[in-house]
Tab-separated table of C-alpha atoms and ligand atoms in Angstrom:
chain	number	residue	atom	x	y	z
A	1	UNK	CA	0.304	0.012	-0.122
A	2	UNK	CA	1.441	3.297	-0.726
A	3	UNK	CA	0.399	6.032	1.625
A	4	UNK	CA	-0.248	9.166	0.813
A	5	UNK	CA	1.637	11.845	3.485
A	6	UNK	CA	-1.170	12.609	6.366
A	7	UNK	CA	-3.646	11.355	5.023
A	8	UNK	CA	-3.438	8.164	7.395
A	9	UNK	CA	-3.614	7.942	10.977
A	10	UNK	CA	0.077	7.603	12.494
A	11	UNK	CA	-0.359	3.938	13.577
A	12	UNK	CA	-1.330	3.214	9.435
A	13	UNK	CA	1.291	5.789	8.360
A	14	UNK	CA	3.815	3.758	10.345
A	15	UNK	CA	2.791	-0.069	9.210
A	16	UNK	CA	3.087	1.321	5.682
A	17	UNK	CA	5.822	3.491	5.437
A	18	UNK	CA	7.713	2.596	2.616
A	19	UNK	CA	6.376	-1.041	2.133
A	20	UNK	CA	5.515	-2.110	-1.330
A	21	UNK	CA	5.445	-6.041	-2.092
A	22	UNK	CA	8.403	-7.318	-3.542
A	23	UNK	CA	8.225	-6.921	-7.466
A	24	UNK	CA	10.023	-9.663	-8.316
A	25	UNK	CA	8.315	-12.197	-5.819
A	26	UNK	CA	5.809	-10.344	-4.140
A	27	UNK	CA	7.023	-11.143	-0.443
A	28	UNK	CA	5.235	-8.440	1.969
A	29	UNK	CA	8.152	-7.059	3.634
A	30	UNK	CA	11.077	-5.764	1.826
A	31	UNK	CA	13.830	-8.209	1.427
A	32	UNK	CA	17.789	-7.660	2.322
A	33	UNK	CA	19.591	-6.942	-0.861
A	34	UNK	CA	22.909	-7.620	-0.140
A	35	UNK	CA	24.461	-7.436	-2.780
A	36	UNK	CA	27.157	-4.543	-4.096
A	37	UNK	CA	26.298	-4.225	-7.525
A	38	UNK	CA	23.973	-4.830	-9.987
A	39	UNK	CA	24.275	-6.686	-13.436
A	40	UNK	CA	23.250	-3.972	-16.599
A	41	UNK	CA	22.458	-6.014	-19.903
A	42	UNK	CA	24.733	-3.371	-22.222
A	43	UNK	CA	27.278	-0.264	-20.442
A	44	UNK	CA	24.579	2.139	-19.030
A	45	UNK	CA	21.845	0.113	-19.225
A	46	UNK	CA	20.212	-1.091	-16.137
A	47	UNK	CA	16.971	-1.341	-13.760
A	48	UNK	CA	17.498	1.766	-11.818
A	49	UNK	CA	20.780	0.513	-9.925
A	50	UNK	CA	24.484	0.949	-10.514
A	51	UNK	CA	26.058	0.117	-7.467
A	52	UNK	CA	25.285	-0.312	-3.530
A	53	UNK	CA	26.932	2.765	-2.349
A	54	UNK	CA	24.818	4.686	-4.769
A	55	UNK	CA	21.530	2.877	-4.981
A	56	UNK	CA	20.145	-0.474	-3.294
A	57	UNK	CA	16.458	-1.076	-3.068
A	58	UNK	CA	16.088	-2.399	1.079
A	59	UNK	CA	17.497	1.453	1.573
A	60	UNK	CA	15.268	2.994	-0.902
A	61	UNK	CA	12.227	1.499	1.107
A	62	UNK	CA	13.263	2.806	4.090
A	63	UNK	CA	14.339	6.026	2.824
A	64	UNK	CA	10.678	6.335	1.465
A	65	UNK	CA	9.605	5.259	4.824
A	66	UNK	CA	11.757	8.083	6.509
A	67	UNK	CA	10.050	10.563	4.354
A	68	UNK	CA	6.673	9.465	5.087
A	69	UNK	CA	6.774	9.334	9.075
A	70	UNK	CA	8.539	12.339	8.877
A	71	UNK	CA	5.875	14.417	6.319
A	72	UNK	CA	8.785	14.986	4.036
A	73	UNK	CA	9.303	14.217	0.068
A	74	UNK	CA	12.599	12.659	0.598
A	75	UNK	CA	14.344	10.589	2.972
A	76	UNK	CA	18.199	9.371	3.322
A	77	UNK	CA	20.202	6.871	5.442
A	78	UNK	CA	23.025	6.866	6.676
A	79	UNK	CA	25.570	4.627	8.537
A	80	UNK	CA	24.754	6.788	11.929
A	81	UNK	CA	23.253	9.827	13.111
A	82	UNK	CA	26.540	11.425	13.663
A	83	UNK	CA	27.230	10.755	9.681
A	84	UNK	CA	23.792	12.056	8.922
A	85	UNK	CA	25.044	15.239	10.891
A	86	UNK	CA	28.286	14.971	9.107
A	87	UNK	CA	26.761	15.177	5.528
A	88	UNK	CA	24.585	18.196	6.804
A	89	UNK	CA	27.635	20.288	7.823
A	90	UNK	CA	29.560	19.385	4.858
A	91	UNK	CA	26.914	21.743	2.688
A	92	UNK	CA	28.498	24.648	4.145
A	93	UNK	CA	31.701	26.811	3.225
A	94	UNK	CA	34.579	27.892	5.145
A	95	UNK	CA	33.436	31.083	6.810
A	96	UNK	CA	29.941	29.976	7.079
A	97	UNK	CA	28.499	30.544	10.263
A	98	UNK	CA	26.163	27.701	12.171
A	99	UNK	CA	24.255	28.955	15.512
A	100	UNK	CA	23.079	25.792	17.427
A	101	UNK	CA	22.221	24.744	20.704
A	102	UNK	CA	24.472	25.309	23.880
A	103	UNK	CA	22.610	21.814	25.087
A	104	UNK	CA	22.759	19.030	22.880
A	105	UNK	CA	24.096	15.710	22.069
A	106	UNK	CA	28.207	15.140	23.070
A	107	UNK	CA	28.668	13.595	19.880
A	108	UNK	CA	27.251	16.481	17.935
A	109	UNK	CA	29.724	19.077	19.764
A	110	UNK	CA	32.255	16.861	19.470
A	111	UNK	CA	31.830	16.721	15.397
A	112	UNK	CA	31.450	20.499	15.438
A	113	UNK	CA	34.440	21.812	17.249
A	114	UNK	CA	36.716	18.984	16.451
A	115	UNK	CA	35.724	18.525	13.145
A	116	UNK	CA	34.578	21.228	11.713
A	117	UNK	CA	35.979	23.980	13.239
A	118	UNK	CA	39.682	23.373	11.666
A	119	UNK	CA	38.013	23.155	8.248
A	120	UNK	CA	36.717	27.021	8.397
A	121	UNK	CA	33.488	26.632	9.750
A	122	UNK	CA	32.495	28.556	13.120
A	123	UNK	CA	29.612	27.273	15.254
A	124	UNK	CA	28.140	29.701	17.875
A	125	UNK	CA	26.615	28.272	20.759
A	126	UNK	CA	23.175	29.918	22.472
A	127	UNK	CA	20.505	28.807	24.246
A	128	UNK	CA	18.088	28.020	21.585
A	129	UNK	CA	15.543	27.946	24.106
A	130	UNK	CA	15.023	31.820	23.915
A	131	UNK	CA	14.444	32.262	20.409
A	132	UNK	CA	15.511	35.951	20.800
A	133	UNK	CA	19.146	34.505	21.471
A	134	UNK	CA	19.070	33.083	18.257
A	135	UNK	CA	17.798	36.134	16.151
A	136	UNK	CA	20.822	38.168	18.095
A	137	UNK	CA	23.558	35.634	16.748
A	138	UNK	CA	22.492	36.062	13.231
A	139	UNK	CA	24.831	37.131	11.077
A	140	UNK	CA	25.040	37.851	7.287
A	141	UNK	CA	27.255	34.231	6.978
A	142	UNK	CA	25.002	32.052	9.077
A	143	UNK	CA	23.909	29.613	6.918
A	144	UNK	CA	22.256	26.866	9.214
A	145	UNK	CA	20.924	26.829	12.555
A	146	UNK	CA	21.265	23.192	14.260
A	147	UNK	CA	18.501	22.541	16.580
A	148	UNK	CA	17.855	19.498	19.279
A	149	UNK	CA	14.253	19.558	20.758
A	150	UNK	CA	13.922	18.113	23.302
A	151	UNK	CA	17.725	18.489	24.240
A	152	UNK	CA	20.067	15.300	25.444
A	153	UNK	CA	20.117	15.420	28.074
A	154	UNK	CA	18.306	18.436	30.090
A	155	UNK	CA	14.682	18.234	27.857
A	156	UNK	CA	15.088	21.945	27.174
A	157	UNK	CA	12.088	22.786	23.967
A	158	UNK	CA	13.109	25.308	21.276
A	159	UNK	CA	9.771	26.817	19.556
A	160	UNK	CA	10.403	25.216	16.188
A	161	UNK	CA	8.014	27.742	14.404
A	162	UNK	CA	9.890	30.262	16.131
A	163	UNK	CA	12.959	29.547	14.761
A	164	UNK	CA	12.346	28.635	11.953
A	165	UNK	CA	10.990	32.086	11.168
A	166	UNK	CA	14.330	33.250	11.921
A	167	UNK	CA	15.999	30.817	9.505
A	168	UNK	CA	13.634	32.292	6.845
A	169	UNK	CA	14.604	35.575	7.492
A	170	UNK	CA	17.921	34.940	7.560
A	171	UNK	CA	18.347	33.197	4.597
A	172	UNK	CA	19.677	30.354	6.697
A	173	UNK	CA	18.733	26.473	6.525
A	174	UNK	CA	17.118	25.225	9.628
A	175	UNK	CA	17.730	21.180	10.908
A	176	UNK	CA	16.424	19.359	13.779
A	177	UNK	CA	17.748	16.709	15.622
A	178	UNK	CA	14.408	15.133	16.266
A	179	UNK	CA	15.905	11.870	17.702
A	180	UNK	CA	14.515	12.112	21.502
A	181	UNK	CA	10.935	12.761	20.225
A	182	UNK	CA	10.807	10.720	17.341
A	183	UNK	CA	8.534	11.122	14.753
A	184	UNK	CA	5.098	10.115	16.734
A	185	UNK	CA	5.606	12.740	18.992
A	186	UNK	CA	6.811	15.340	16.418
A	187	UNK	CA	7.574	16.318	12.962
A	188	UNK	CA	9.807	19.691	12.756
A	189	UNK	CA	9.199	20.079	9.002
A	190	UNK	CA	5.315	20.737	9.866
A	191	UNK	CA	6.542	23.971	11.616
A	192	UNK	CA	9.300	25.142	8.760
A	193	UNK	CA	12.217	23.112	8.909
A	194	UNK	CA	14.529	22.120	6.226
A	195	UNK	CA	15.836	18.814	7.156
A	196	UNK	CA	15.193	16.742	10.027
A	197	UNK	CA	17.523	14.551	11.494
A	198	UNK	CA	17.623	11.355	13.489
A	199	UNK	CA	19.327	8.824	15.259
A	200	UNK	CA	17.684	6.001	14.112
A	201	UNK	CA	19.597	3.723	16.584
A	202	UNK	CA	17.312	5.222	18.887
A	203	UNK	CA	13.149	5.129	18.626
A	204	UNK	CA	13.168	3.963	15.047
A	205	UNK	CA	15.362	0.775	15.092
A	206	UNK	CA	13.874	1.147	18.973
A	207	UNK	CA	15.565	-2.637	19.771
A	208	UNK	CA	19.053	-1.295	20.335
A	209	UNK	CA	20.528	-3.852	17.804
A	210	UNK	CA	21.408	-1.224	14.583
A	211	UNK	CA	23.072	2.266	14.403
A	212	UNK	CA	21.728	4.268	11.870
A	213	UNK	CA	20.818	7.572	10.803
A	214	UNK	CA	18.376	9.538	8.301
A	215	UNK	CA	17.585	12.922	6.851
A	216	UNK	CA	14.335	14.001	5.865
A	217	UNK	CA	13.661	16.971	3.862
A	218	UNK	CA	11.333	18.815	1.399
A	219	UNK	CA	12.968	20.265	-0.941
A	220	UNK	CA	14.375	18.536	-4.273
A	221	UNK	CA	17.539	20.534	-4.706
A	222	UNK	CA	18.649	20.200	-1.161
A	223	UNK	CA	17.583	16.431	-1.967
A	224	UNK	CA	20.430	15.963	-4.376
A	225	UNK	CA	22.941	18.294	-2.549
A	226	UNK	CA	22.746	16.113	0.690
A	227	UNK	CA	22.206	12.930	-1.884
A	228	UNK	CA	25.300	14.317	-3.563
A	229	UNK	CA	27.216	13.869	-0.256
A	230	UNK	CA	25.839	10.568	0.738
A	231	UNK	CA	27.095	8.871	-2.295
A	232	UNK	CA	30.125	11.058	-2.535
A	233	UNK	CA	31.627	10.226	1.341
A	234	UNK	CA	29.904	7.209	1.432
A	235	UNK	CA	28.467	6.585	4.899
A	236	UNK	CA	25.818	4.247	3.870
A	237	UNK	CA	23.872	1.709	5.879
A	238	UNK	CA	24.205	-1.606	4.916
A	239	UNK	CA	21.193	-3.646	3.961
A	240	UNK	CA	20.544	-5.468	7.337
A	241	UNK	CA	20.437	-2.619	9.231
A	242	UNK	CA	17.766	-0.678	6.740
A	243	UNK	CA	15.965	-3.828	7.188
A	244	UNK	CA	16.210	-3.789	10.679
A	245	UNK	CA	15.472	-0.145	11.391
A	246	UNK	CA	12.170	-1.121	8.499
A	247	UNK	CA	11.061	-3.140	10.734
A	248	UNK	CA	11.383	-1.243	13.780
A	249	UNK	CA	9.579	1.626	12.293
A	250	UNK	CA	6.241	-0.602	12.139
A	251	UNK	CA	5.803	-0.794	16.161
A	252	UNK	CA	6.992	3.042	16.443
A	253	UNK	CA	3.279	3.861	17.479
A	254	UNK	CA	2.981	1.615	20.045
A	255	UNK	CA	6.009	1.495	21.306
A	256	UNK	CA	6.585	5.680	21.819
A	257	UNK	CA	2.800	4.630	23.057
A	258	UNK	CA	4.014	2.704	25.964
A	259	UNK	CA	7.360	5.180	26.143
A	260	UNK	CA	5.104	7.526	27.353
A	261	UNK	CA	3.018	5.784	29.244
A	262	UNK	CA	5.794	4.985	31.180
A	263	UNK	CA	7.407	7.838	31.306
A	264	UNK	CA	4.049	9.913	33.052
A	265	UNK	CA	4.508	7.269	36.247
A	266	UNK	CA	8.136	7.461	36.534
A	267	UNK	CA	8.586	11.211	36.371
A	268	UNK	CA	5.491	11.954	38.603
A	269	UNK	CA	7.755	9.295	41.212
A	270	UNK	CA	10.678	10.799	40.985
A	271	UNK	CA	9.643	14.050	41.681
A	272	UNK	CA	7.579	13.092	45.157
A	273	UNK	CA	11.166	11.122	45.981
A	274	UNK	CA	12.472	12.880	49.139
A	275	UNK	CA	15.758	12.487	47.889
A	276	UNK	CA	15.269	13.528	44.298
A	277	UNK	CA	16.311	17.868	43.354
A	278	UNK	CA	14.993	18.107	40.422
A	279	UNK	CA	13.846	16.234	37.219
A	280	UNK	CA	13.965	17.274	33.931
A	281	UNK	CA	10.897	16.291	32.028
A	282	UNK	CA	8.829	18.351	29.805
A	283	UNK	CA	5.547	16.557	31.002
A	284	UNK	CA	5.392	18.750	33.936
A	285	UNK	CA	2.915	21.812	33.488
A	286	UNK	CA	5.250	24.242	35.717
A	287	UNK	CA	8.747	23.387	33.333
A	288	UNK	CA	10.254	25.626	31.211
A	289	UNK	CA	9.122	24.339	27.873
A	290	UNK	CA	5.488	23.001	28.714
A	291	UNK	CA	4.086	25.667	26.786
A	292	UNK	CA	5.928	25.134	23.556
A	293	UNK	CA	5.853	21.527	23.966
A	294	UNK	CA	2.355	21.011	24.029
A	295	UNK	CA	2.065	23.195	21.219
A	296	UNK	CA	4.384	21.030	18.934
A	297	UNK	CA	4.614	17.566	20.247
A	298	UNK	CA	2.239	14.530	20.616
A	299	UNK	CA	2.889	13.486	24.070
A	300	UNK	CA	6.503	14.135	26.124
A	301	UNK	CA	7.924	10.775	25.812
A	302	UNK	CA	10.123	8.692	28.197
A	303	UNK	CA	13.586	10.662	28.745
A	304	UNK	CA	13.797	11.969	31.739
A	305	UNK	CA	16.881	13.427	33.456
A	306	UNK	CA	17.327	13.742	37.584
A	307	UNK	CA	19.616	15.003	40.309
A	308	UNK	CA	19.775	13.795	44.070
A	309	UNK	CA	19.629	16.433	46.853
A	310	UNK	CA	22.788	14.390	47.757
A	311	UNK	CA	25.045	15.947	44.864
A	312	UNK	CA	28.074	14.188	45.823
A	313	UNK	CA	28.971	11.794	42.904
A	314	UNK	CA	29.425	8.705	45.307
A	315	UNK	CA	25.303	9.489	45.709
A	316	UNK	CA	24.675	9.225	41.883
A	317	UNK	CA	27.091	6.403	41.118
A	318	UNK	CA	25.671	4.560	43.759
A	319	UNK	CA	21.967	5.135	42.029
A	320	UNK	CA	23.651	4.372	38.310
A	321	UNK	CA	25.446	0.932	39.805
A	322	UNK	CA	22.510	-0.166	42.116
A	323	UNK	CA	19.358	-0.783	39.205
A	324	UNK	CA	18.659	-3.881	37.615
A	325	UNK	CA	16.116	-3.351	35.086
A	326	UNK	CA	17.696	0.100	34.305
A	327	UNK	CA	20.719	-1.018	32.715
A	328	UNK	CA	23.737	1.481	32.840
A	329	UNK	CA	24.654	2.110	29.131
A	330	UNK	CA	24.976	4.812	26.193
A	331	UNK	CA	21.975	5.048	24.431
A	332	UNK	CA	18.154	5.297	24.655
A	333	UNK	CA	14.614	4.783	22.865
A	334	UNK	CA	15.450	0.799	23.169
A	335	UNK	CA	12.209	-1.576	24.306
A	336	UNK	CA	14.212	-2.012	27.272
A	337	UNK	CA	15.048	1.001	30.424
A	338	UNK	CA	18.314	2.143	30.151
A	339	UNK	CA	20.438	4.654	32.770
A	340	UNK	CA	23.281	6.740	32.020
A	341	UNK	CA	25.554	9.078	33.446
A	342	UNK	CA	26.214	11.918	30.758
A	343	UNK	CA	28.806	13.410	32.683
A	344	UNK	CA	31.261	10.387	31.890
A	345	UNK	CA	29.317	8.500	29.461
A	346	UNK	CA	27.386	10.289	26.483
A	347	UNK	CA	28.516	13.872	26.815
A	348	UNK	CA	31.880	13.236	28.167
A	349	UNK	CA	33.522	15.035	25.022
A	350	UNK	CA	32.102	18.657	26.418
A	351	UNK	CA	34.548	20.489	29.177
A	352	UNK	CA	33.370	20.231	32.228
A	353	UNK	CA	33.141	24.005	32.134
A	354	UNK	CA	30.632	24.270	29.440
A	355	UNK	CA	28.564	21.363	30.315
A	356	UNK	CA	28.345	23.044	34.079
A	357	UNK	CA	27.960	26.762	32.541
A	358	UNK	CA	24.867	25.085	30.427
A	359	UNK	CA	23.117	23.491	33.504
A	360	UNK	CA	24.816	19.732	32.958
A	361	UNK	CA	26.045	18.677	36.442
A	362	UNK	CA	28.637	16.227	37.539
A	363	UNK	CA	25.218	14.189	39.337
A	364	UNK	CA	22.745	14.378	36.638
A	365	UNK	CA	21.012	10.959	35.706
A	366	UNK	CA	19.477	10.164	32.370
A	367	UNK	CA	16.745	7.482	32.172
A	368	UNK	CA	15.829	6.080	28.905
A	369	UNK	CA	12.095	4.820	30.172
A	370	UNK	CA	11.411	1.695	28.324
A	371	UNK	CA	8.166	-0.394	27.930
A	372	UNK	CA	8.696	-2.866	30.507
A	373	UNK	CA	5.729	-2.922	33.436
A	374	UNK	CA	5.911	0.879	35.087
A	375	UNK	CA	5.432	-0.916	38.492
A	376	UNK	CA	8.926	-2.877	37.728
A	377	UNK	CA	10.776	0.053	36.822
A	378	UNK	CA	9.599	2.374	39.927
A	379	UNK	CA	10.651	-0.628	42.257
A	380	UNK	CA	13.554	-0.673	40.526
A	381	UNK	CA	14.332	2.698	41.423
A	382	UNK	CA	12.647	2.442	44.578
A	383	UNK	CA	15.813	0.288	45.556
A	384	UNK	CA	18.828	1.948	43.829
A	385	UNK	CA	17.767	5.579	45.127
A	386	UNK	CA	16.607	4.083	48.234
B	401	PLP	C1	20.143	13.250	20.068
B	401	PLP	C2	21.506	12.569	19.522
B	401	PLP	N1	21.733	12.719	18.597
B	401	PLP	C3	22.452	12.276	17.576
B	401	PLP	C4	23.176	10.959	18.097
B	401	PLP	C5	24.166	10.565	17.419
B	401	PLP	O1	23.554	9.326	16.749
B	401	PLP	P1	24.551	8.070	16.523
B	401	PLP	O2	24.739	7.175	18.001
B	401	PLP	O3	23.550	7.222	15.906
B	401	PLP	O4	25.360	8.328	15.213
B	401	PLP	C6	22.561	10.485	19.693
B	401	PLP	C7	23.606	9.364	19.895
B	401	PLP	O5	23.081	9.312	21.205
B	401	PLP	C8	21.442	11.264	20.343
B	401	PLP	O6	21.132	10.971	21.163
């Protein structure tokens, strides 16, 4: 069934996105086309596939799925989330400026500061939760605004429509890392973004068994530029990984629904815990980002961070090493719950002073709330926090 964007419900869209019966056999599931090349009947006479870095049928089905679930025209799959980010920055030239969030995934910050700065691209980090900070940072050289919302790990919310207006007025592209929300909760293109990026490793794959990234765009020229980078730089995912993410997307809605339900239970449990100082979750009505989150998201997800009243590393470490259902690991978005220490794990590449300045304290603990029974997750946190 081919689906028209926005014309069907989310569940139908996620199940049928990119899914066409295989033309050679009628297989309902897209086969894993494990091939590096395609036979031509004469030079230049082929069936649309020449070499698998440039085209692969399993990847094509997935890229169509990416486009459908983000309400975009075109999808592109990459071998990781950072490879997708890398392609976006390679659209730029030396001297160009990027305005980026001062609170975002540490690996994105590392790519910007340690890889691309030396090629003459300038990154300006601002608190994007207040769009006027972005406006104030715009110069004639601003070519890209890079937003994460909710952010990793402080769950800060940025107003997508407001930033899109600023990007358009500045003649700059707006790229939104939508990994934390997933397309179930938020579609940035609908609010005027030019590019949506995902670490498909997370909610899209959903089972902690694949590393992958994607970009979704509406503009054909922009798609051509990004496709050129995808095939020229070569960070493409293998067909098996494409199959896994295609399969993951089919259950995105049921998984996300449960992540959201469990997220509500865990966020409220933590907030009422006498040993917990602060809980970061955009679903609290008194949280700074609530009004904007309510406007642009369909729910609040299962990503939650918190600090303990006892600010010592010893206290945080005790919790981090005592959970039994929440596994201590990097990553997020899988069916199983994970617990993480951003300062030493996912965000270790950000200098400590920078981290602290932007509110990411040494003792911050991040949870990726899975889809297990909420009562069991609460019991696990209870025994770990004490
Ligand atoms: C918000 C966010 N963006 C991008 C990435 C990078 O994705 P990947 O690990 O698939 O390269 C991550 C990884 O944790 C992430 O959390």
